[in-house]
Coordinates of C-alpha atoms and ligand atoms in Angstrom, one line a residue:
M141 CA 78.4 89.7 115.9
I142 CA 79.8 87.5 113.1
I143 CA 82.6 89.0 111.0
A144 CA 82.7 87.2 107.7
N145 CA 85.3 87.8 105.0
S146 CA 84.3 85.1 102.5
I147 CA 81.2 84.7 100.4
A148 CA 81.0 81.1 101.6
E149 CA 80.7 82.1 105.3
V150 CA 77.9 84.6 104.5
R151 CA 76.0 82.1 102.5
A152 CA 76.3 79.4 105.2
A153 CA 75.2 81.8 108.0
V154 CA 72.3 83.2 106.0
H155 CA 71.2 79.7 104.9
S156 CA 70.9 78.5 108.5
A157 CA 69.1 81.6 109.7
R158 CA 66.6 81.3 106.8
A159 CA 66.2 77.6 107.5
A160 CA 65.1 78.6 111.0
G161 CA 62.5 80.8 109.5
E162 CA 64.2 84.2 110.1
A163 CA 63.9 87.1 107.7
I164 CA 67.2 88.7 106.6
G165 CA 67.8 92.4 106.1
F166 CA 70.8 93.7 104.3
V167 CA 72.6 97.1 104.4
P168 CA 75.4 97.5 101.8
T169 CA 77.9 100.2 102.8
M170 CA 81.5 101.4 102.0
G171 CA 82.2 101.7 105.7
A172 CA 83.3 104.9 107.6
L173 CA 79.9 104.5 109.2
H174 CA 77.9 107.4 110.5
A175 CA 74.4 107.9 111.8
G176 CA 73.0 107.8 108.2
H177 CA 74.3 104.2 107.8
L178 CA 73.1 103.3 111.3
S179 CA 69.6 104.5 110.5
L180 CA 69.5 101.9 107.7
V181 CA 70.6 99.2 110.3
D182 CA 67.7 100.4 112.6
A183 CA 65.3 100.2 109.7
S184 CA 66.5 96.7 108.9
R185 CA 66.2 95.6 112.5
A186 CA 62.7 97.0 112.7
R187 CA 61.6 94.9 109.8
C188 CA 63.8 91.8 109.8
D189 CA 65.1 89.2 112.3
R190 CA 68.8 89.4 111.3
T191 CA 70.7 92.2 109.8
V192 CA 73.7 91.8 107.5
V193 CA 75.9 94.8 106.8
S194 CA 78.6 94.8 104.1
V195 CA 81.6 97.0 104.3
F196 CA 83.4 97.1 101.0
V197 CA 85.0 100.1 99.3
N198 CA 84.1 99.1 95.7
P199 CA 86.9 100.0 93.4
T200 CA 84.9 99.7 90.2
Q201 CA 82.6 102.6 91.1
F202 CA 85.5 105.1 91.4
G203 CA 86.7 106.8 88.2
P204 CA 90.4 107.6 87.6
G205 CA 91.4 110.6 89.7
E206 CA 88.5 110.1 92.1
D207 CA 89.0 109.5 95.9
L208 CA 89.4 105.7 96.0
D209 CA 92.8 105.8 97.7
R210 CA 91.9 108.4 100.3
Y211 CA 88.4 107.1 101.0
P212 CA 88.1 106.9 104.8
R213 CA 88.6 103.4 106.2
T214 CA 87.6 102.9 109.8
F215 CA 86.8 99.2 110.0
R216 CA 87.4 98.7 113.7
A217 CA 85.2 101.6 114.8
D218 CA 82.6 100.5 112.2
C219 CA 82.4 97.1 113.8
E220 CA 82.0 98.6 117.3
Q221 CA 79.1 100.7 116.1
L222 CA 77.5 97.9 114.3
A223 CA 77.7 95.5 117.3
E224 CA 76.2 98.2 119.5
R225 CA 73.4 98.7 117.0
G226 CA 72.5 95.0 116.9
C227 CA 73.9 94.0 113.6
W228 CA 74.1 90.2 113.2
L229 CA 76.8 89.8 110.6
V230 CA 79.4 92.1 109.0
F231 CA 80.5 91.0 105.6
A232 CA 83.9 92.6 104.8
P233 CA 85.3 90.9 101.7
S234 CA 88.7 91.7 100.1
N235 CA 88.8 93.1 96.5
E236 CA 89.9 89.6 95.4
E237 CA 86.9 88.0 97.0
I238 CA 84.6 90.2 94.9
Y239 CA 86.7 90.6 91.8
P240 CA 88.9 87.5 91.5
P241 CA 91.6 87.3 88.8
G242 CA 89.8 86.8 85.5
Y243 CA 86.7 88.7 86.5
E244 CA 85.0 90.3 83.5
T245 CA 81.3 90.7 83.8
F246 CA 79.7 94.2 84.4
V247 CA 76.1 95.4 84.6
E248 CA 75.2 98.3 82.2
V249 CA 72.1 100.2 83.5
G250 CA 70.1 102.1 80.9
S251 CA 68.7 105.7 80.8
V252 CA 68.3 106.1 84.6
A253 CA 72.0 105.9 85.0
E254 CA 72.8 108.4 82.2
P255 CA 72.3 112.0 83.3
W256 CA 73.4 113.9 86.5
E257 CA 75.7 111.6 88.5
G258 CA 76.0 109.3 85.6
A259 CA 77.2 112.1 83.3
C260 CA 79.6 113.6 85.9
R261 CA 81.1 110.2 86.9
P262 CA 81.3 108.0 83.8
G263 CA 81.3 104.3 84.7
H264 CA 80.1 105.0 88.3
Y265 CA 76.7 103.4 88.1
R266 CA 78.2 100.5 86.1
G267 CA 80.4 99.8 89.1
V268 CA 77.5 100.4 91.6
A269 CA 75.1 98.2 89.7
T270 CA 77.7 95.4 89.4
V271 CA 78.6 95.3 93.0
V272 CA 75.0 95.7 94.3
L273 CA 73.8 92.9 92.1
K274 CA 76.7 90.7 93.3
L275 CA 76.1 91.5 96.9
L276 CA 72.4 91.0 96.7
L277 CA 73.0 87.5 95.1
M278 CA 75.7 86.7 97.7
V279 CA 73.6 87.6 100.7
G280 CA 70.2 86.5 99.5
A281 CA 68.4 88.9 101.9
D282 CA 64.6 89.4 102.0
Q283 CA 65.0 93.1 102.1
A284 CA 67.8 95.5 101.4
F285 CA 68.1 99.1 102.7
F286 CA 69.4 102.1 100.8
G287 CA 69.5 105.9 101.6
Q288 CA 67.5 108.6 99.8
K289 CA 70.7 110.6 100.2
D290 CA 71.8 108.9 97.0
Y291 CA 68.6 109.6 95.1
Q292 CA 69.7 108.5 91.6
Q293 CA 71.5 105.4 93.0
S294 CA 68.2 104.4 94.6
L295 CA 66.5 104.5 91.2
V296 CA 69.4 102.6 89.6
V297 CA 69.1 99.9 92.3
R298 CA 65.3 99.6 91.8
Q299 CA 65.7 99.3 88.0
L300 CA 68.5 96.7 88.5
V301 CA 66.4 94.5 90.8
A302 CA 63.3 94.7 88.6
D303 CA 65.3 93.9 85.4
F304 CA 67.2 91.0 86.9
N305 CA 64.3 89.6 88.9
V306 CA 66.2 89.8 92.1
P307 CA 64.0 88.4 94.9
T308 CA 65.0 91.1 97.4
E309 CA 62.7 93.9 98.4
I310 CA 64.3 97.3 98.1
V311 CA 63.6 99.8 100.9
I312 CA 64.6 103.5 100.6
C313 CA 65.2 105.3 103.9
P314 CA 65.2 109.1 104.6
T315 CA 68.4 111.1 104.6
V316 CA 69.9 111.7 108.1
R317 CA 71.3 115.2 108.6
E318 CA 73.7 116.9 111.0
A319 CA 72.1 119.5 113.4
D320 CA 72.7 122.3 110.8
G321 CA 71.1 120.3 108.0
L322 CA 74.2 119.0 106.2
A323 CA 73.5 115.4 105.0
M324 CA 75.7 113.0 106.7
S325 CA 78.4 111.5 104.5
S326 CA 81.6 109.7 104.9
R327 CA 83.2 112.4 102.8
N328 CA 82.3 115.2 105.3
A329 CA 85.4 114.1 107.2
F330 CA 87.5 115.6 104.4
L331 CA 86.1 119.2 105.0
N332 CA 88.2 121.6 107.0
P333 CA 86.3 124.0 109.4
T334 CA 85.8 126.7 106.8
Q335 CA 84.6 124.2 104.2
R336 CA 82.3 122.5 106.7
H337 CA 80.8 125.9 107.4
Q338 CA 80.3 126.6 103.6
A339 CA 78.7 123.1 103.2
R340 CA 75.7 124.2 105.2
A341 CA 74.6 126.0 102.0
L342 CA 73.6 122.8 100.3
W343 CA 70.7 122.1 102.7
K344 CA 70.0 125.9 102.9
S345 CA 69.6 126.1 99.2
L346 CA 67.4 123.1 99.0
Q347 CA 65.2 124.6 101.7
L348 CA 65.1 127.9 99.8
A349 CA 63.8 126.1 96.7
E350 CA 61.1 124.6 98.8
E351 CA 60.1 127.9 100.3
L352 CA 60.1 129.6 96.9
C353 CA 58.0 126.8 95.5
Q354 CA 55.5 127.1 98.3
T355 CA 55.2 130.8 97.7
G356 CA 54.4 130.3 94.1
E357 CA 57.6 130.1 92.1
R358 CA 57.3 127.1 89.9
R359 CA 59.7 127.8 87.0
T360 CA 62.7 125.5 87.4
P361 CA 65.3 127.8 85.7
I362 CA 64.4 130.4 88.3
L363 CA 64.5 127.9 91.2
A364 CA 67.8 126.5 89.9
G365 CA 69.2 130.1 89.6
R366 CA 68.3 130.9 93.2
I367 CA 69.9 127.7 94.4
R368 CA 73.1 128.6 92.5
E369 CA 73.1 132.1 94.1
C370 CA 72.6 130.7 97.5
L371 CA 75.5 128.3 97.0
A372 CA 77.7 131.1 95.6
E373 CA 77.0 133.4 98.6
A374 CA 78.6 130.7 100.7
G375 CA 81.6 130.6 98.4
I376 CA 80.5 127.4 96.6
T377 CA 81.0 128.1 92.9
E378 CA 82.0 124.6 91.6
V379 CA 78.5 123.2 90.8
D380 CA 78.4 119.9 88.8
Y381 CA 74.6 120.1 88.5
I382 CA 71.4 121.4 89.9
A383 CA 68.6 119.1 88.8
L384 CA 64.9 119.5 89.2
V385 CA 63.3 116.2 88.2
K386 CA 59.9 114.5 88.4
A387 CA 60.0 112.5 91.7
G388 CA 60.9 108.9 91.1
T389 CA 62.6 109.7 87.8
V390 CA 65.7 111.4 86.5
I391 CA 63.7 113.4 83.9
A392 CA 64.2 117.2 84.1
I393 CA 61.1 119.3 84.2
D394 CA 60.4 122.9 83.2
E395 CA 57.9 123.7 85.8
V396 CA 57.1 122.2 89.2
V397 CA 53.6 120.7 88.8
G398 CA 53.8 117.8 91.2
P399 CA 56.3 116.0 93.5
T400 CA 59.7 117.1 92.3
V401 CA 63.2 116.1 93.5
V402 CA 65.8 118.8 93.6
A403 CA 69.2 117.2 93.4
L404 CA 72.6 118.8 93.4
A405 CA 76.3 118.0 93.3
V406 CA 79.0 120.5 94.2
R407 CA 82.6 120.6 95.0
V408 CA 83.8 122.2 98.3
G409 CA 87.6 122.3 98.0
Q410 CA 88.6 118.8 96.8
T411 CA 85.5 117.2 98.3
R412 CA 82.5 116.4 96.1
L413 CA 79.2 116.6 98.0
I414 CA 75.7 115.6 96.9
D415 CA 72.2 116.2 98.4
N416 CA 68.6 116.2 97.3
H417 CA 65.2 117.1 98.7
Q418 CA 61.6 116.6 97.5
I419 CA 59.5 119.7 96.9
G420 CA 56.1 120.4 95.3
Ligands
AMP67 P1 78.0 104.5 101.2 O1 78.7 104.0 102.4 O2 78.2 106.0 101.0 O3 78.0 103.7 100.0 O4 76.4 104.5 101.7 C1 75.8 103.3 102.0 C2 74.3 103.5 102.1 O5 74.1 104.5 103.1 C3 73.7 104.0 100.8 O6 72.5 103.3 100.6 C4 73.5 105.5 101.1 O7 72.5 106.0 100.4 C5 73.2 105.4 102.6 N1 73.5 106.7 103.2 C6 74.6 107.5 103.1 N2 74.5 108.7 103.8 C7 73.2 108.7 104.3 C8 72.5 109.6 105.1 N3 73.0 110.8 105.4 N4 71.2 109.3 105.4 C9 70.7 108.1 105.0 N5 71.3 107.1 104.3 C10 72.6 107.4 103.9

């Protein structure tokens, strides 16, 4: 497995692979890899000849007071897992490689980046869109793989790629969960045993919404209320949002009349967790 720190190395390696007729898959990550990330590597390997994984904790997508400094960094273990999984090249740039002195261009995404996560984390999607565009241009992959776990992010990335005519196909892969349903996340490592137990309520509440919907409850304020109660029963009272949106959009709906994504963000102790599930 190649470990590249510079953009030039990645470009050279990808250039020769493509010249040999190989299709390149790309999985951008912030490291602290878990089975969710590795499922994206598997998806890439199933569809492409060579898989590039980037490991870069992007400072511009963290707001002041967020967890940039304490974000888990486990590069050696990440590389071991990636080598085992058949990754071809790991791109691990420094902050200076991505944002050299004098850097001053940022991508501003429109309405899809405004509500929900965008409203709770001002500037977050500006940072995400900027680094994703840069990485897509650096790697020049045929396909890039993202997780459904970050639902709104997947819409932001699709919008970005369409608007900037980026010739990389975007593939969204299903959320990988722990045995009890908690969506895998690098941030789960911050949960103590009590909080980890409480965090089961995220998936439980999303499943409750699905059950209620299947048995005829379609009114979104009622569904959101039941989700909130389910979270509160587990001791989760700090809820950033419970969104019921038309699938494939961030537009809130009053009633479930078709495919609907239920997305939520909560705080368990100091740790902010997000999850989503399609119902209807
Ligand atoms: P991150 O390292 O958190 O920036 O995530 C890198 C990529 O992995 C993003 O496309 C995420 O949506 C995806 N991802 C994170 N957690 C999961 C999961 N549990 N299942 C599937 N994909 C995931």
